[in-house]
Amino acid sequence: MAQPIGVIDSGVGGLTVARELMRQLPKEKFIYLGDTLRCPYGPREKEQVKDFTWQMVHYLLRRDIKMLVIACNTATAYTLNELQSALSIPVIGVIEPGARAAIKNSRNKRIGVIGTEGTIKSQAYPEALRSIDHSIRVNGLACPPFVPMVENGVLHGPEAERIVASTLEPLKEMNHIDTLILGCTHYPLIRGLVQKEMGSHIQVISSGEETASEASLILAYHNGLAQGDTVPEHEFYTTGDMEKFRLVANSWFEEPIQILKLIELEHFQGSSK
């Protein structure tokens, strides 16, 4: 099927998922929409996150997408079930794939989760983990400084190291976790700093690979995989600073992104009704 796959996020973090999707599904065309103007979503109220998420969804539905990937943990926690019920296309999030990957890697069933305030408050990861194995012990920590840091392109150096170290200190004092879920798609952009701070004995998990695998399986099941040998031309849209977006995107992808446009979302319908 020649229809594109839509990927939405609160900002640039979902590019970590988009890159893995493109790697596993090289024939598919992707349209990425990052709401960088209103990022971060984590501190916002649930209803506002749902409203913003629906605005992005309505924008992408006009592009006749065949699948929607919610590459934002906060939006996944608050809107996944609603979107799956309301839309006629497959909708997948990043929380359940991340939970499965963590359980696969953990040996002592003690798993840590770092994310935005909204994701941690929602208890979406503990619920997803315990729905698979009720004996899993979970420690969550909200990390408010991380998303603004990544959105501003502070991905390494002394300042980034200081922020990561001070933010993660409470988690290091918790129970003896052996696996840590990066419960925000911005966090893989600073994965090296997180790994260094937590120690090499901790398995650090991001959901991109599992999410991409799930997308591939669902498309195959519905006979929706793209055919032919045409190289797809991906499109990227942002609601905020285009140069900051381009800087982060170009540092994350192997080749510079070609199509990047600025859009406004406020006039799009903000709910399913």
CSV table of C-alpha atoms in Angstrom, one decimal:
chain,number,residue,atom,x,y,z
A,1,MET,CA,0.0,0.0,0.0
A,2,ALA,CA,1.4,3.4,-1.0
A,3,GLN,CA,-0.3,5.3,1.9
A,4,PRO,CA,2.2,6.8,4.4
A,5,ILE,CA,2.5,6.0,8.1
A,6,GLY,CA,2.0,8.9,10.5
A,7,VAL,CA,4.2,9.4,13.5
A,8,ILE,CA,3.4,12.0,16.2
A,9,ASP,CA,5.3,13.3,19.2
A,10,SER,CA,5.4,16.3,21.5
A,11,GLY,CA,8.7,17.4,19.9
A,12,VAL,CA,11.9,15.9,18.5
A,13,GLY,CA,12.0,12.8,20.8
A,14,GLY,CA,9.9,10.7,18.5
A,15,LEU,CA,12.6,10.9,15.9
A,16,THR,CA,14.3,8.1,17.9
A,17,VAL,CA,11.2,5.9,17.1
A,18,ALA,CA,11.0,7.2,13.5
A,19,ARG,CA,14.6,6.2,12.8
A,20,GLU,CA,14.0,2.6,13.9
A,21,LEU,CA,10.7,2.5,12.0
A,22,MET,CA,12.6,3.6,8.8
A,23,ARG,CA,15.3,1.0,9.5
A,24,GLN,CA,12.9,-1.9,9.8
A,25,LEU,CA,10.4,-0.7,7.2
A,26,PRO,CA,12.7,0.8,4.5
A,27,LYS,CA,9.9,0.7,1.8
A,28,GLU,CA,7.4,2.7,3.8
A,29,LYS,CA,6.9,6.5,3.6
A,30,PHE,CA,6.7,8.3,6.9
A,31,ILE,CA,5.1,11.6,7.8
A,32,TYR,CA,6.5,12.9,11.2
A,33,LEU,CA,4.8,15.6,13.2
A,34,GLY,CA,6.4,17.1,16.2
A,35,ASP,CA,4.5,19.6,18.3
A,36,THR,CA,7.7,21.4,19.4
A,37,LEU,CA,5.9,24.7,20.0
A,38,ARG,CA,3.9,23.2,22.9
A,39,CYS,CA,6.5,20.8,24.1
A,40,PRO,CA,6.8,19.4,26.8
A,41,TYR,CA,3.5,17.5,27.2
A,42,GLY,CA,4.6,15.9,30.5
A,43,PRO,CA,3.6,18.8,32.9
A,44,ARG,CA,0.3,19.4,31.1
A,45,GLU,CA,-3.2,18.3,32.3
A,46,LYS,CA,-4.5,15.1,30.8
A,47,GLU,CA,-7.3,16.8,28.9
A,48,GLN,CA,-4.9,19.3,27.3
A,49,VAL,CA,-2.6,16.5,26.2
A,50,LYS,CA,-5.6,14.7,24.7
A,51,ASP,CA,-6.7,17.9,22.9
A,52,PHE,CA,-3.2,18.5,21.4
A,53,THR,CA,-2.8,14.9,20.4
A,54,TRP,CA,-6.2,14.9,18.5
A,55,GLN,CA,-5.1,18.1,16.7
A,56,MET,CA,-2.0,16.2,15.4
A,57,VAL,CA,-4.1,13.2,14.5
A,58,HIS,CA,-6.6,15.2,12.5
A,59,TYR,CA,-3.8,16.9,10.6
A,60,LEU,CA,-2.3,13.5,9.6
A,61,LEU,CA,-5.7,11.9,8.8
A,62,ARG,CA,-5.9,14.5,6.0
A,63,ARG,CA,-2.8,12.9,4.5
A,64,ASP,CA,-4.6,9.5,4.3
A,65,ILE,CA,-2.2,7.7,6.6
A,66,LYS,CA,-2.6,3.9,6.9
A,67,MET,CA,-1.2,3.6,10.4
A,68,LEU,CA,-0.6,5.9,13.3
A,69,VAL,CA,2.4,5.6,15.7
A,70,ILE,CA,2.1,7.6,18.9
A,71,ALA,CA,5.8,8.2,19.5
A,72,CYS,CA,5.2,10.0,22.8
A,73,ASN,CA,4.8,8.2,26.1
A,74,THR,CA,2.6,10.9,27.7
A,75,ALA,CA,0.3,10.9,24.7
A,76,THR,CA,0.3,7.1,24.6
A,77,ALA,CA,-0.7,6.9,28.3
A,78,TYR,CA,-3.6,9.4,27.9
A,79,THR,CA,-4.9,8.7,24.4
A,80,LEU,CA,-4.0,5.3,23.0
A,81,ASN,CA,-7.2,3.5,24.0
A,82,GLU,CA,-9.4,6.3,22.8
A,83,LEU,CA,-7.6,6.6,19.5
A,84,GLN,CA,-7.7,2.9,18.9
A,85,SER,CA,-11.5,2.9,19.5
A,86,ALA,CA,-12.2,6.0,17.3
A,87,LEU,CA,-10.0,5.4,14.3
A,88,SER,CA,-10.4,2.8,11.5
A,89,ILE,CA,-6.6,2.5,11.0
A,90,PRO,CA,-4.2,0.6,13.3
A,91,VAL,CA,-2.8,2.8,16.2
A,92,ILE,CA,0.2,1.7,18.2
A,93,GLY,CA,1.9,3.4,21.1
A,94,VAL,CA,5.3,3.0,22.8
A,95,ILE,CA,4.5,1.9,26.3
A,96,GLU,CA,3.6,-1.8,25.8
A,97,PRO,CA,6.5,-2.5,23.4
A,98,GLY,CA,8.9,-0.9,26.0
A,99,ALA,CA,7.4,-2.9,28.8
A,100,ARG,CA,7.9,-6.2,26.8
A,101,ALA,CA,11.5,-5.3,26.0
A,102,ALA,CA,12.2,-4.6,29.7
A,103,ILE,CA,10.8,-7.9,30.9
A,104,LYS,CA,12.7,-9.7,28.3
A,105,ASN,CA,16.0,-8.2,29.6
A,106,SER,CA,15.4,-8.1,33.3
A,107,ARG,CA,16.8,-10.9,35.5
A,108,ASN,CA,15.7,-9.9,38.9
A,109,LYS,CA,12.2,-8.5,38.0
A,110,ARG,CA,13.1,-5.0,39.4
A,111,ILE,CA,12.6,-2.4,36.7
A,112,GLY,CA,13.0,1.3,36.8
A,113,VAL,CA,11.1,3.8,34.7
A,114,ILE,CA,12.1,7.4,34.0
A,115,GLY,CA,9.7,9.7,32.1
A,116,THR,CA,7.8,12.9,32.1
A,117,GLU,CA,5.5,13.9,35.0
A,118,GLY,CA,2.5,12.9,33.0
A,119,THR,CA,3.8,9.4,32.1
A,120,ILE,CA,4.9,8.6,35.6
A,121,LYS,CA,1.7,9.9,37.2
A,122,SER,CA,-0.4,7.9,34.8
A,123,GLN,CA,1.1,4.6,36.1
A,124,ALA,CA,0.9,3.3,32.5
A,125,TYR,CA,4.3,1.5,32.7
A,126,PRO,CA,3.6,-0.3,36.0
A,127,GLU,CA,0.2,-1.4,34.7
A,128,ALA,CA,1.7,-2.6,31.4
A,129,LEU,CA,4.5,-4.5,33.2
A,130,ARG,CA,2.3,-6.1,35.8
A,131,SER,CA,-0.3,-7.1,33.2
A,132,ILE,CA,2.5,-9.4,31.8
A,133,ASP,CA,4.1,-10.4,35.1
A,134,HIS,CA,2.4,-9.4,38.4
A,135,SER,CA,5.6,-10.1,40.4
A,136,ILE,CA,7.5,-7.3,38.7
A,137,ARG,CA,8.6,-4.5,41.1
A,138,VAL,CA,8.7,-1.0,39.5
A,139,ASN,CA,10.3,2.2,40.6
A,140,GLY,CA,9.4,5.3,38.6
A,141,LEU,CA,11.0,8.7,38.5
A,142,ALA,CA,9.9,11.8,36.7
A,143,CYS,CA,12.7,13.7,35.0
A,144,PRO,CA,11.3,17.2,34.1
A,145,PRO,CA,14.6,18.7,33.0
A,146,PHE,CA,15.3,16.1,30.3
A,147,VAL,CA,12.8,17.1,27.6
A,148,PRO,CA,13.7,20.8,27.5
A,149,MET,CA,17.4,19.9,27.5
A,150,VAL,CA,17.0,17.7,24.5
A,151,GLU,CA,14.6,20.1,22.7
A,152,ASN,CA,17.3,22.8,23.1
A,153,GLY,CA,20.0,20.5,21.6
A,154,VAL,CA,21.9,20.0,24.8
A,155,LEU,CA,22.8,16.4,24.2
A,156,HIS,CA,26.4,16.2,25.6
A,157,GLY,CA,29.0,18.2,27.5
A,158,PRO,CA,29.4,19.3,31.2
A,159,GLU,CA,25.9,20.9,31.4
A,160,ALA,CA,24.1,17.8,30.1
A,161,GLU,CA,26.2,15.6,32.4
A,162,ARG,CA,25.3,17.7,35.5
A,163,ILE,CA,21.6,17.7,34.7
A,164,VAL,CA,21.5,14.0,34.2
A,165,ALA,CA,23.5,13.2,37.3
A,166,SER,CA,21.4,15.4,39.6
A,167,THR,CA,18.1,14.3,38.1
A,168,LEU,CA,18.9,10.5,38.4
A,169,GLU,CA,20.3,10.6,41.9
A,170,PRO,CA,17.0,9.6,43.6
A,171,LEU,CA,16.7,6.6,41.3
A,172,LYS,CA,20.1,5.4,42.2
A,173,GLU,CA,19.1,5.2,45.9
A,174,MET,CA,16.0,3.1,45.2
A,175,ASN,CA,15.7,-0.7,45.2
A,176,HIS,CA,18.2,-2.7,43.2
A,177,ILE,CA,16.9,-2.4,39.7
A,178,ASP,CA,18.7,-4.2,36.9
A,179,THR,CA,16.8,-2.7,34.0
A,180,LEU,CA,15.8,0.9,33.3
A,181,ILE,CA,13.1,1.9,30.8
A,182,LEU,CA,13.6,5.2,29.0
A,183,GLY,CA,9.9,6.1,29.3
A,184,CYS,CA,10.1,9.1,27.0
A,185,THR,CA,11.2,9.1,23.4
A,186,HIS,CA,13.4,12.1,24.0
A,187,TYR,CA,15.6,10.2,26.3
A,188,PRO,CA,17.4,7.9,23.8
A,189,LEU,CA,19.0,11.1,22.5
A,190,ILE,CA,20.9,11.2,25.9
A,191,ARG,CA,21.1,7.4,26.4
A,192,GLY,CA,24.8,7.5,26.7
A,193,LEU,CA,24.7,10.0,29.6
A,194,VAL,CA,22.0,8.0,31.3
A,195,GLN,CA,23.9,4.7,30.9
A,196,LYS,CA,27.1,6.3,32.3
A,197,GLU,CA,25.3,7.7,35.3
A,198,MET,CA,23.4,4.5,36.1
A,199,GLY,CA,26.4,2.2,35.5
A,200,SER,CA,27.1,-0.5,33.0
A,201,HIS,CA,25.4,-3.2,35.1
A,202,ILE,CA,22.0,-1.6,34.3
A,203,GLN,CA,20.2,-2.6,31.1
A,204,VAL,CA,18.8,0.6,29.5
A,205,ILE,CA,15.8,0.0,27.4
A,206,SER,CA,14.2,2.2,24.7
A,207,SER,CA,11.0,1.3,23.0
A,208,GLY,CA,11.9,2.1,19.4
A,209,GLU,CA,12.9,-1.3,18.2
A,210,GLU,CA,10.0,-3.1,19.7
A,211,THR,CA,7.5,-0.5,18.5
A,212,ALA,CA,8.9,-0.8,14.9
A,213,SER,CA,8.6,-4.6,15.1
A,214,GLU,CA,5.0,-4.3,16.2
A,215,ALA,CA,4.2,-1.9,13.4
A,216,SER,CA,5.8,-4.3,10.8
A,217,LEU,CA,3.8,-7.3,12.2
A,218,ILE,CA,0.5,-5.4,12.1
A,219,LEU,CA,1.0,-4.1,8.6
A,220,ALA,CA,1.9,-7.6,7.4
A,221,TYR,CA,-1.2,-9.1,9.1
A,222,HIS,CA,-3.4,-6.5,7.3
A,223,ASN,CA,-1.5,-7.0,4.0
A,224,GLY,CA,-0.6,-3.3,4.3
A,225,LEU,CA,3.2,-3.4,3.6
A,226,ALA,CA,4.5,-1.1,0.9
A,227,GLN,CA,5.6,-2.9,-2.3
A,228,GLY,CA,8.0,-1.9,-5.1
A,229,ASP,CA,11.5,-0.5,-5.1
A,230,THR,CA,10.8,3.2,-5.0
A,231,VAL,CA,12.8,5.0,-2.3
A,232,PRO,CA,10.3,6.8,-0.1
A,233,GLU,CA,10.6,10.5,0.5
A,234,HIS,CA,9.8,11.1,4.2
A,235,GLU,CA,8.2,14.4,5.4
A,236,PHE,CA,8.7,16.2,8.7
A,237,TYR,CA,6.5,18.8,10.2
A,238,THR,CA,7.1,20.9,13.3
A,239,THR,CA,5.0,23.6,15.1
A,240,GLY,CA,8.1,25.4,16.5
A,241,ASP,CA,11.7,26.3,15.8
A,242,MET,CA,12.6,24.7,12.5
A,243,GLU,CA,16.3,25.1,12.8
A,244,LYS,CA,16.4,23.5,16.3
A,245,PHE,CA,14.3,20.6,14.9
A,246,ARG,CA,16.6,20.3,11.9
A,247,LEU,CA,19.8,20.3,14.1
A,248,VAL,CA,18.5,17.5,16.2
A,249,ALA,CA,17.1,15.5,13.3
A,250,ASN,CA,20.3,15.7,11.2
A,251,SER,CA,22.3,14.6,14.2
A,252,TRP,CA,20.1,11.5,14.7
A,253,PHE,CA,19.6,10.4,11.1
A,254,GLU,CA,22.3,9.1,8.8
A,255,GLU,CA,21.4,11.5,6.1
A,256,PRO,CA,20.1,15.1,6.5
A,257,ILE,CA,16.3,15.3,6.3
A,258,GLN,CA,15.0,16.9,3.0
A,259,ILE,CA,11.4,17.9,3.6
A,260,LEU,CA,10.8,20.0,6.8
A,261,LYS,CA,7.8,22.4,7.1
A,262,LEU,CA,6.4,24.6,9.7
A,263,ILE,CA,2.6,24.2,10.5
A,264,GLU,CA,0.0,25.5,12.9
A,265,LEU,CA,-2.3,23.1,14.7
A,266,GLU,CA,-4.5,25.3,16.8
A,267,HIS,CA,-7.3,25.6,14.2
A,268,PHE,CA,-7.6,21.8,13.9
A,269,GLN,CA,-10.4,20.1,15.7
A,270,GLY,CA,-9.0,19.0,19.1
A,271,SER,CA,-11.2,16.0,19.9
A,272,SER,CA,-12.8,13.0,18.3
A,273,LYS,CA,-16.2,14.6,18.3
